[in-house]
Amino acid sequence: MKKFILVLSLIIGVSCINKSAAQCDSIANMCAKHIISTFISDGQQYRSLLLNSEEYAEFHTTFFGETTYRIAACSGRSDGNLIFNIYDQDRHLLFSNHSQRNAPYWDFKVKSTVETIIEAQLDVNKNPGSGCAVILIGFKQK
């Protein structure tokens, strides 16, 4: 009986993981529409499963000087469900899409190379449940 319960728990756990991965794949595909042809993807998909609007996902990346970037942020089936903030290494806020009505992307150019922290959080007013947070980054070719 213990083996049966253990196997059943394992099957349910794997099924939930597969559903979460499929959900993140769908969101990443929808989010990719914001990395338009003038931008080249950095090849990464920054993903995190957020269980509620109080959780944060944290991603670290480096932006190289004299380069124009686009960050796209998505969760759920429509734009505007994800709040993202970009900080420098000293946690100075560089940008927040919250003040831009949760805009799904942001274009910017950095003057010099900077290491950043990107935080993502579900908007409690638009997506009170859990969800997959996806951040995509593209850059313009010089």
GROMACS .gro file of N, CA and C in nm:
model
  426
    1MET      N    1   0.082  -0.119   0.000
    1MET     CA    2   0.000   0.000   0.000
    1MET      C    3   0.087   0.126   0.000
    2LYS      N    4   0.198   0.124   0.079
    2LYS     CA    5   0.287   0.239   0.083
    2LYS      C    6   0.350   0.263  -0.054
    3LYS      N    7   0.387   0.154  -0.122
    3LYS     CA    8   0.445   0.167  -0.256
    3LYS      C    9   0.345   0.228  -0.353
    4PHE      N   10   0.219   0.186  -0.344
    4PHE     CA   11   0.115   0.239  -0.432
    4PHE      C   12   0.098   0.390  -0.411
    5ILE      N   13   0.093   0.432  -0.286
    5ILE     CA   14   0.076   0.575  -0.255
    5ILE      C   15   0.198   0.653  -0.301
    6LEU      N   16   0.317   0.597  -0.283
    6LEU     CA   17   0.439   0.663  -0.327
    6LEU      C   18   0.441   0.678  -0.479
    7VAL      N   19   0.406   0.573  -0.551
    7VAL     CA   20   0.403   0.577  -0.696
    7VAL      C   21   0.296   0.676  -0.745
    8LEU      N   22   0.179   0.673  -0.684
    8LEU     CA   23   0.072   0.765  -0.720
    8LEU      C   24   0.115   0.910  -0.696
    9SER      N   25   0.179   0.937  -0.584
    9SER     CA   26   0.228   1.071  -0.553
    9SER      C   27   0.331   1.115  -0.655
   10LEU      N   28   0.418   1.025  -0.694
   10LEU     CA   29   0.521   1.056  -0.793
   10LEU      C   30   0.458   1.088  -0.929
   11ILE      N   31   0.359   1.011  -0.969
   11ILE     CA   32   0.290   1.035  -1.097
   11ILE      C   33   0.219   1.170  -1.096
   12ILE      N   34   0.152   1.201  -0.987
   12ILE     CA   35   0.083   1.330  -0.976
   12ILE      C   36   0.183   1.444  -0.978
   13GLY      N   37   0.294   1.429  -0.907
   13GLY     CA   38   0.398   1.532  -0.905
   13GLY      C   39   0.457   1.558  -1.042
   14VAL      N   40   0.488   1.452  -1.114
   14VAL     CA   41   0.544   1.466  -1.249
   14VAL      C   42   0.442   1.530  -1.342
   15SER      N   43   0.316   1.493  -1.328
   15SER     CA   44   0.210   1.552  -1.411
   15SER      C   45   0.199   1.702  -1.387
   16CYS      N   46   0.208   1.745  -1.260
   16CYS     CA   47   0.200   1.888  -1.227
   16CYS      C   48   0.321   1.963  -1.284
   17ILE      N   49   0.437   1.903  -1.278
   17ILE     CA   50   0.558   1.965  -1.332
   17ILE      C   51   0.544   1.980  -1.484
   18ASN      N   52   0.494   1.876  -1.550
   18ASN     CA   53   0.477   1.883  -1.695
   18ASN      C   54   0.376   1.990  -1.734
   19LYS      N   55   0.266   2.005  -1.657
   19LYS     CA   56   0.168   2.110  -1.686
   19LYS      C   57   0.230   2.247  -1.667
   20SER      N   58   0.311   2.265  -1.563
   20SER     CA   59   0.376   2.393  -1.539
   20SER      C   60   0.472   2.427  -1.651
   21ALA      N   61   0.549   2.328  -1.696
   21ALA     CA   62   0.643   2.350  -1.806
   21ALA      C   63   0.568   2.385  -1.934
   22ALA      N   64   0.457   2.318  -1.960
   22ALA     CA   65   0.378   2.347  -2.080
   22ALA      C   66   0.319   2.487  -2.071
   23GLN      N   67   0.273   2.526  -1.952
   23GLN     CA   68   0.219   2.660  -1.934
   23GLN      C   69   0.328   2.764  -1.962
   24CYS      N   70   0.448   2.743  -1.909
   24CYS     CA   71   0.559   2.836  -1.932
   24CYS      C   72   0.597   2.840  -2.079
   25ASP      N   73   0.594   2.727  -2.149
   25ASP     CA   74   0.624   2.724  -2.292
   25ASP      C   75   0.525   2.811  -2.369
   26SER      N   76   0.397   2.798  -2.338
   26SER     CA   77   0.294   2.877  -2.406
   26SER      C   78   0.314   3.026  -2.380
   27ILE      N   79   0.343   3.062  -2.257
   27ILE     CA   80   0.363   3.203  -2.222
   27ILE      C   81   0.487   3.256  -2.290
   28ALA      N   82   0.594   3.177  -2.294
   28ALA     CA   83   0.718   3.220  -2.361
   28ALA      C   84   0.693   3.243  -2.510
   29ASN      N   85   0.614   3.157  -2.572
   29ASN     CA   86   0.582   3.173  -2.714
   29ASN      C   87   0.501   3.300  -2.738
   30MET      N   88   0.405   3.329  -2.649
   30MET     CA   89   0.326   3.452  -2.663
   30MET      C   90   0.412   3.575  -2.638
   31CYS      N   91   0.503   3.564  -2.543
   31CYS     CA   92   0.590   3.677  -2.508
   31CYS      C   93   0.689   3.709  -2.620
   32ALA      N   94   0.726   3.609  -2.696
   32ALA     CA   95   0.824   3.627  -2.804
   32ALA      C   96   0.775   3.724  -2.910
   33LYS      N   97   0.645   3.747  -2.917
   33LYS     CA   98   0.592   3.843  -3.015
   33LYS      C   99   0.643   3.984  -2.988
   34HIS      N  100   0.687   4.011  -2.867
   34HIS     CA  101   0.739   4.143  -2.831
   34HIS      C  102   0.887   4.161  -2.869
   35ILE      N  103   0.955   4.053  -2.899
   35ILE     CA  104   1.094   4.063  -2.946
   35ILE      C  105   1.085   4.068  -3.099
   36ILE      N  106   1.057   4.188  -3.149
   36ILE     CA  107   1.031   4.208  -3.292
   36ILE      C  108   1.159   4.192  -3.373
   37SER      N  109   1.146   4.195  -3.503
   37SER     CA  110   1.257   4.162  -3.594
   37SER      C  111   1.377   4.255  -3.582
   38THR      N  112   1.360   4.374  -3.529
   38THR     CA  113   1.476   4.463  -3.514
   38THR      C  114   1.562   4.424  -3.393
   39PHE      N  115   1.514   4.330  -3.315
   39PHE     CA  116   1.589   4.281  -3.198
   39PHE      C  117   1.625   4.135  -3.217
   40ILE      N  118   1.739   4.097  -3.163
   40ILE     CA  119   1.785   3.958  -3.167
   40ILE      C  120   1.777   3.904  -3.025
   41SER      N  121   1.713   3.790  -3.008
   41SER     CA  122   1.700   3.730  -2.875
   41SER      C  123   1.838   3.696  -2.819
   42ASP      N  124   1.853   3.711  -2.689
   42ASP     CA  125   1.979   3.670  -2.626
   42ASP      C  126   1.985   3.518  -2.608
   43GLY      N  127   1.880   3.448  -2.649
   43GLY     CA  128   1.879   3.302  -2.644
   43GLY      C  129   1.833   3.244  -2.512
   44GLN      N  130   1.803   3.329  -2.415
   44GLN     CA  131   1.761   3.282  -2.283
   44GLN      C  132   1.611   3.303  -2.266
   45GLN      N  133   1.551   3.218  -2.186
   45GLN     CA  134   1.414   3.237  -2.140
   45GLN      C  135   1.421   3.233  -1.988
   46TYR      N  136   1.404   3.348  -1.928
   46TYR     CA  137   1.408   3.358  -1.783
   46TYR      C  138   1.268   3.325  -1.733
   47ARG      N  139   1.255   3.214  -1.658
   47ARG     CA  140   1.124   3.164  -1.617
   47ARG      C  141   1.121   3.136  -1.467
   48SER      N  142   1.002   3.154  -1.412
   48SER     CA  143   0.982   3.118  -1.272
   48SER      C  144   0.833   3.096  -1.249
   49LEU      N  145   0.799   2.995  -1.172
   49LEU     CA  146   0.661   2.972  -1.134
   49LEU      C  147   0.636   3.048  -1.004
   50LEU      N  148   0.542   3.140  -1.009
   50LEU     CA  149   0.506   3.219  -0.891
   50LEU      C  150   0.373   3.167  -0.838
   51LEU      N  151   0.369   3.133  -0.711
   51LEU     CA  152   0.250   3.072  -0.653
   51LEU      C  153   0.147   3.174  -0.609
   52ASN      N  154   0.189   3.300  -0.589
   52ASN     CA  155   0.096   3.405  -0.551
   52ASN      C  156   0.159   3.542  -0.581
   53SER      N  157   0.083   3.646  -0.561
   53SER     CA  158   0.129   3.781  -0.595
   53SER      C  159   0.230   3.837  -0.496
   54GLU      N  160   0.257   3.766  -0.388
   54GLU     CA  161   0.355   3.812  -0.290
   54GLU      C  162   0.496   3.758  -0.320
   55GLU      N  163   0.505   3.659  -0.409
   55GLU     CA  164   0.634   3.602  -0.444
   55GLU      C  165   0.701   3.684  -0.555
   56TYR      N  166   0.833   3.685  -0.552
   56TYR     CA  167   0.914   3.751  -0.654
   56TYR      C  168   1.004   3.648  -0.722
   57ALA      N  169   1.021   3.663  -0.850
   57ALA     CA  170   1.125   3.589  -0.920
   57ALA      C  171   1.241   3.686  -0.938
   58GLU      N  172   1.362   3.636  -0.929
   58GLU     CA  173   1.479   3.722  -0.943
   58GLU      C  174   1.573   3.662  -1.047
   59PHE      N  175   1.609   3.745  -1.145
   59PHE     CA  176   1.697   3.703  -1.252
   59PHE      C  177   1.815   3.799  -1.258
   60HIS      N  178   1.933   3.747  -1.285
   60HIS     CA  179   2.053   3.830  -1.295
   60HIS      C  180   2.103   3.829  -1.440
   61THR      N  181   2.139   3.946  -1.489
   61THR     CA  182   2.192   3.955  -1.626
   61THR      C  183   2.284   4.076  -1.637
   62THR      N  184   2.362   4.077  -1.743
   62THR     CA  185   2.453   4.188  -1.771
   62THR      C  186   2.408   4.254  -1.901
   63PHE      N  187   2.399   4.386  -1.897
   63PHE     CA  188   2.372   4.463  -2.017
   63PHE      C  189   2.501   4.533  -2.056
   64PHE      N  190   2.537   4.522  -2.184
   64PHE     CA  191   2.665   4.574  -2.232
   64PHE      C  192   2.649   4.715  -2.287
   65GLY      N  193   2.748   4.798  -2.258
   65GLY     CA  194   2.747   4.938  -2.296
   65GLY      C  195   2.727   4.961  -2.444
   66GLU      N  196   2.661   5.073  -2.474
   66GLU     CA  197   2.634   5.117  -2.611
   66GLU      C  198   2.547   5.018  -2.689
   67THR      N  199   2.463   4.943  -2.618
   67THR     CA  200   2.374   4.846  -2.682
   67THR      C  201   2.229   4.882  -2.647
   68THR      N  202   2.141   4.868  -2.744
   68THR     CA  203   1.998   4.891  -2.722
   68THR      C  204   1.932   4.756  -2.697
   69TYR      N  205   1.851   4.751  -2.592
   69TYR     CA  206   1.786   4.627  -2.549
   69TYR      C  207   1.635   4.643  -2.548
   70ARG      N  208   1.567   4.531  -2.554
   70ARG     CA  209   1.424   4.524  -2.526
   70ARG      C  210   1.404   4.410  -2.428
   71ILE      N  211   1.334   4.440  -2.319
   71ILE     CA  212   1.294   4.338  -2.223
   71ILE      C  213   1.144   4.318  -2.239
   72ALA      N  214   1.103   4.193  -2.257
   72ALA     CA  215   0.961   4.158  -2.264
   72ALA      C  216   0.928   4.074  -2.142
   73ALA      N  217   0.816   4.104  -2.078
   73ALA     CA  218   0.776   4.033  -1.956
   73ALA      C  219   0.631   3.989  -1.968
   74CYS      N  220   0.605   3.861  -1.944
   74CYS     CA  221   0.471   3.808  -1.963
   74CYS      C  222   0.435   3.708  -1.855
   75SER      N  223   0.305   3.700  -1.830
   75SER     CA  224   0.247   3.596  -1.746
   75SER      C  225   0.099   3.588  -1.781
   76GLY      N  226   0.047   3.471  -1.794
   76GLY     CA  227  -0.093   3.458  -1.829
   76GLY      C  228  -0.116   3.471  -1.978
   77ARG      N  229  -0.242   3.484  -2.015
   77ARG     CA  230  -0.281   3.484  -2.156
   77ARG      C  231  -0.291   3.623  -2.217
   78SER      N  232  -0.272   3.727  -2.135
   78SER     CA  233  -0.279   3.863  -2.189
   78SER      C  234  -0.166   3.947  -2.130
   79ASP      N  235  -0.133   4.056  -2.196
   79ASP     CA  236  -0.027   4.145  -2.150
   79ASP      C  237  -0.071   4.221  -2.025
   80GLY      N  238   0.029   4.264  -1.949
   80GLY     CA  239   0.002   4.350  -1.834
   80GLY      C  240  -0.022   4.279  -1.702
   81ASN      N  241   0.002   4.149  -1.696
   81ASN     CA  242  -0.019   4.074  -1.572
   81ASN      C  243   0.106   4.068  -1.484
   82LEU      N  244   0.219   4.109  -1.539
   82LEU     CA  245   0.345   4.092  -1.468
   82LEU      C  246   0.410   4.229  -1.444
   83ILE      N  247   0.449   4.252  -1.321
   83ILE     CA  248   0.524   4.373  -1.285
   83ILE      C  249   0.670   4.334  -1.285
   84PHE      N  250   0.755   4.413  -1.353
   84PHE     CA  251   0.897   4.385  -1.345
   84PHE      C  252   0.974   4.512  -1.311
   85ASN      N  253   1.075   4.495  -1.229
   85ASN     CA  254   1.163   4.602  -1.187
   85ASN      C  255   1.305   4.564  -1.221
   86ILE      N  256   1.383   4.662  -1.266
   86ILE     CA  257   1.523   4.639  -1.297
   86ILE      C  258   1.607   4.723  -1.202
   87TYR      N  259   1.701   4.657  -1.136
   87TYR     CA  260   1.788   4.721  -1.038
   87TYR      C  261   1.934   4.704  -1.080
   88ASP      N  262   2.018   4.798  -1.038
   88ASP     CA  263   2.161   4.776  -1.054
   88ASP      C  264   2.209   4.690  -0.937
   89GLN      N  265   2.339   4.662  -0.931
   89GLN     CA  266   2.392   4.573  -0.826
   89GLN      C  267   2.371   4.628  -0.686
   90ASP      N  268   2.360   4.759  -0.673
   90ASP     CA  269   2.340   4.821  -0.542
   90ASP      C  270   2.192   4.837  -0.509
   91ARG      N  271   2.108   4.774  -0.589
   91ARG     CA  272   1.963   4.775  -0.572
   91ARG      C  273   1.900   4.913  -0.591
   92HIS      N  274   1.963   4.995  -0.675
   92HIS     CA  275   1.900   5.121  -0.717
   92HIS      C  276   1.805   5.088  -0.830
   93LEU      N  277   1.681   5.134  -0.819
   93LEU     CA  278   1.581   5.106  -0.922
   93LEU      C  279   1.616   5.181  -1.049
   94LEU      N  280   1.629   5.107  -1.159
   94LEU     CA  281   1.656   5.166  -1.290
   94LEU      C  282   1.528   5.183  -1.371
   95PHE      N  283   1.435   5.090  -1.355
   95PHE     CA  284   1.310   5.095  -1.428
   95PHE      C  285   1.207   5.008  -1.360
   96SER      N  286   1.081   5.049  -1.366
   96SER     CA  287   0.968   4.967  -1.323
   96SER      C  288   0.856   4.983  -1.423
   97ASN      N  289   0.803   4.873  -1.472
   97ASN     CA  290   0.691   4.883  -1.566
   97ASN      C  291   0.560   4.912  -1.493
   98HIS      N  292   0.561   4.902  -1.361
   98HIS     CA  293   0.440   4.929  -1.284
   98HIS      C  294   0.394   5.073  -1.304
   99SER      N  295   0.490   5.164  -1.312
   99SER     CA  296   0.456   5.304  -1.335
   99SER      C  297   0.415   5.330  -1.481
  100GLN      N  298   0.427   5.229  -1.565
  100GLN     CA  299   0.389   5.237  -1.707
  100GLN      C  300   0.269   5.145  -1.736
  101ARG      N  301   0.182   5.128  -1.638
  101ARG     CA  302   0.064   5.041  -1.649
  101ARG      C  303   0.101   4.897  -1.686
  102ASN      N  304   0.209   4.848  -1.628
  102ASN     CA  305   0.256   4.711  -1.651
  102ASN      C  306   0.284   4.683  -1.799
  103ALA      N  307   0.344   4.780  -1.865
  103ALA     CA  308   0.379   4.763  -2.007
  103ALA      C  309   0.452   4.630  -2.025
  104PRO      N  310   0.420   4.555  -2.131
  104PRO     CA  311   0.478   4.421  -2.148
  104PRO      C  312   0.622   4.422  -2.199
  105TYR      N  313   0.672   4.540  -2.241
  105TYR     CA  314   0.812   4.546  -2.283
  105TYR      C  315   0.866   4.687  -2.262
  106TRP      N  316   0.999   4.696  -2.264
  106TRP     CA  317   1.067   4.823  -2.246
  106TRP      C  318   1.193   4.824  -2.331
  107ASP      N  319   1.214   4.931  -2.408
  107ASP     CA  320   1.335   4.949  -2.488
  107ASP      C  321   1.425   5.050  -2.418
  108PHE      N  322   1.554   5.023  -2.416
  108PHE     CA  323   1.648   5.113  -2.351
  108PHE      C  324   1.788   5.090  -2.404
  109LYS      N  325   1.873   5.188  -2.384
  109LYS     CA  326   2.013   5.178  -2.423
  109LYS      C  327   2.098   5.209  -2.301
  110VAL      N  328   2.199   5.127  -2.278
  110VAL     CA  329   2.288   5.153  -2.164
  110VAL      C  330   2.417   5.216  -2.217
  111LYS      N  331   2.468   5.313  -2.140
  111LYS     CA  332   2.591   5.382  -2.181
  111LYS      C  333   2.714   5.297  -2.153
  112SER      N  334   2.712   5.231  -2.038
  112SER     CA  335   2.826   5.145  -2.003
  112SER      C  336   2.773   5.013  -1.949
  113THR      N  337   2.856   4.913  -1.950
  113THR     CA  338   2.816   4.779  -1.907
  113THR      C  339   2.771   4.782  -1.761
  114VAL      N  340   2.659   4.715  -1.735
  114VAL     CA  341   2.602   4.714  -1.600
  114VAL      C  342   2.544   4.576  -1.571
  115GLU      N  343   2.572   4.526  -1.452
  115GLU     CA  344   2.510   4.402  -1.406
  115GLU      C  345   2.381   4.439  -1.336
  116THR      N  346   2.274   4.366  -1.367
  116THR     CA  347   2.143   4.402  -1.315
  116THR      C  348   2.072   4.283  -1.251
  117ILE      N  349   1.971   4.319  -1.176
  117ILE     CA  350   1.879   4.223  -1.116
  117ILE      C  351   1.741   4.259  -1.168
  118ILE      N  352   1.674   4.162  -1.225
  118ILE     CA  353   1.537   4.182  -1.273
  118ILE      C  354   1.445   4.105  -1.178
  119GLU      N  355   1.352   4.177  -1.118
  119GLU     CA  356   1.253   4.114  -1.032
  119GLU      C  357   1.119   4.113  -1.104
  120ALA      N  358   1.047   4.003  -1.092
  120ALA     CA  359   0.915   3.990  -1.154
  120ALA      C  360   0.816   3.945  -1.048
  121GLN      N  361   0.696   4.001  -1.056
  121GLN     CA  362   0.591   3.972  -0.960
  121GLN      C  363   0.456   3.978  -1.030
  122LEU      N  364   0.367   3.885  -0.996
  122LEU     CA  365   0.232   3.888  -1.051
  122LEU      C  366   0.158   4.009  -0.996
  123ASP      N  367   0.079   4.074  -1.079
  123ASP     CA  368  -0.001   4.188  -1.035
  123ASP      C  369  -0.128   4.134  -0.968
  124VAL      N  370  -0.141   4.161  -0.840
  124VAL     CA  371  -0.254   4.111  -0.762
  124VAL      C  372  -0.387   4.159  -0.819
  125ASN      N  373  -0.389   4.276  -0.883
  125ASN     CA  374  -0.512   4.330  -0.937
  125ASN      C  375  -0.551   4.268  -1.071
  126LYS      N  376  -0.458   4.204  -1.138
  126LYS     CA  377  -0.487   4.147  -1.270
  126LYS      C  378  -0.474   3.995  -1.275
  127ASN      N  379  -0.399   3.938  -1.184
  127ASN     CA  380  -0.375   3.795  -1.186
  127ASN      C  381  -0.356   3.746  -1.043
  128PRO      N  382  -0.463   3.732  -0.967
  128PRO     CA  383  -0.447   3.700  -0.825
  128PRO      C  384  -0.398   3.557  -0.796
  129GLY      N  385  -0.404   3.469  -0.894
  129GLY     CA  386  -0.362   3.330  -0.872
  129GLY      C  387  -0.215   3.310  -0.900
  130SER      N  388  -0.179   3.187  -0.921
  130SER     CA  389  -0.041   3.156  -0.954
  130SER      C  390  -0.019   3.171  -1.103
  131GLY      N  391   0.109   3.167  -1.142
  131GLY     CA  392   0.138   3.177  -1.284
  131GLY      C  393   0.285   3.169  -1.311
  132CYS      N  394   0.315   3.149  -1.435
  132CYS     CA  395   0.453   3.143  -1.480
  132CYS      C  396   0.496   3.282  -1.524
  133ALA      N  397   0.606   3.330  -1.471
  133ALA     CA  398   0.664   3.458  -1.512
  133ALA      C  399   0.772   3.428  -1.615
  134VAL      N  400   0.766   3.498  -1.729
  134VAL     CA  401   0.864   3.479  -1.835
  134VAL      C  402   0.921   3.615  -1.871
  135ILE      N  403   1.054   3.624  -1.873
  135ILE     CA  404   1.125   3.744  -1.917
  135ILE      C  405   1.210   3.704  -2.038
  136LEU      N  406   1.197   3.781  -2.146
  136LEU     CA  407   1.281   3.761  -2.264
  136LEU      C  408   1.358   3.890  -2.289
  137ILE      N  409   1.481   3.877  -2.337
  137ILE     CA  410   1.566   3.993  -2.364
  137ILE      C  411   1.617   3.984  -2.507
  138GLY      N  412   1.604   4.096  -2.577
  138GLY     CA  413   1.657   4.105  -2.712
  138GLY      C  414   1.748   4.227  -2.721
  139PHE      N  415   1.837   4.227  -2.820
  139PHE     CA  416   1.925   4.341  -2.839
  139PHE      C  417   1.930   4.375  -2.987
  140LYS      N  418   1.959   4.502  -3.015
  140LYS     CA  419   1.971   4.546  -3.154
  140LYS      C  420   2.112   4.522  -3.201
  141GLN      N  421   2.122   4.467  -3.320
  141GLN     CA  422   2.253   4.446  -3.380
  141GLN      C  423   2.307   4.580  -3.428
  142LYS      N  424   2.434   4.604  -3.403
  142LYS     CA  425   2.495   4.732  -3.441
  142LYS      C  426   2.521   4.738  -3.588
   0.00000   0.00000   0.00000
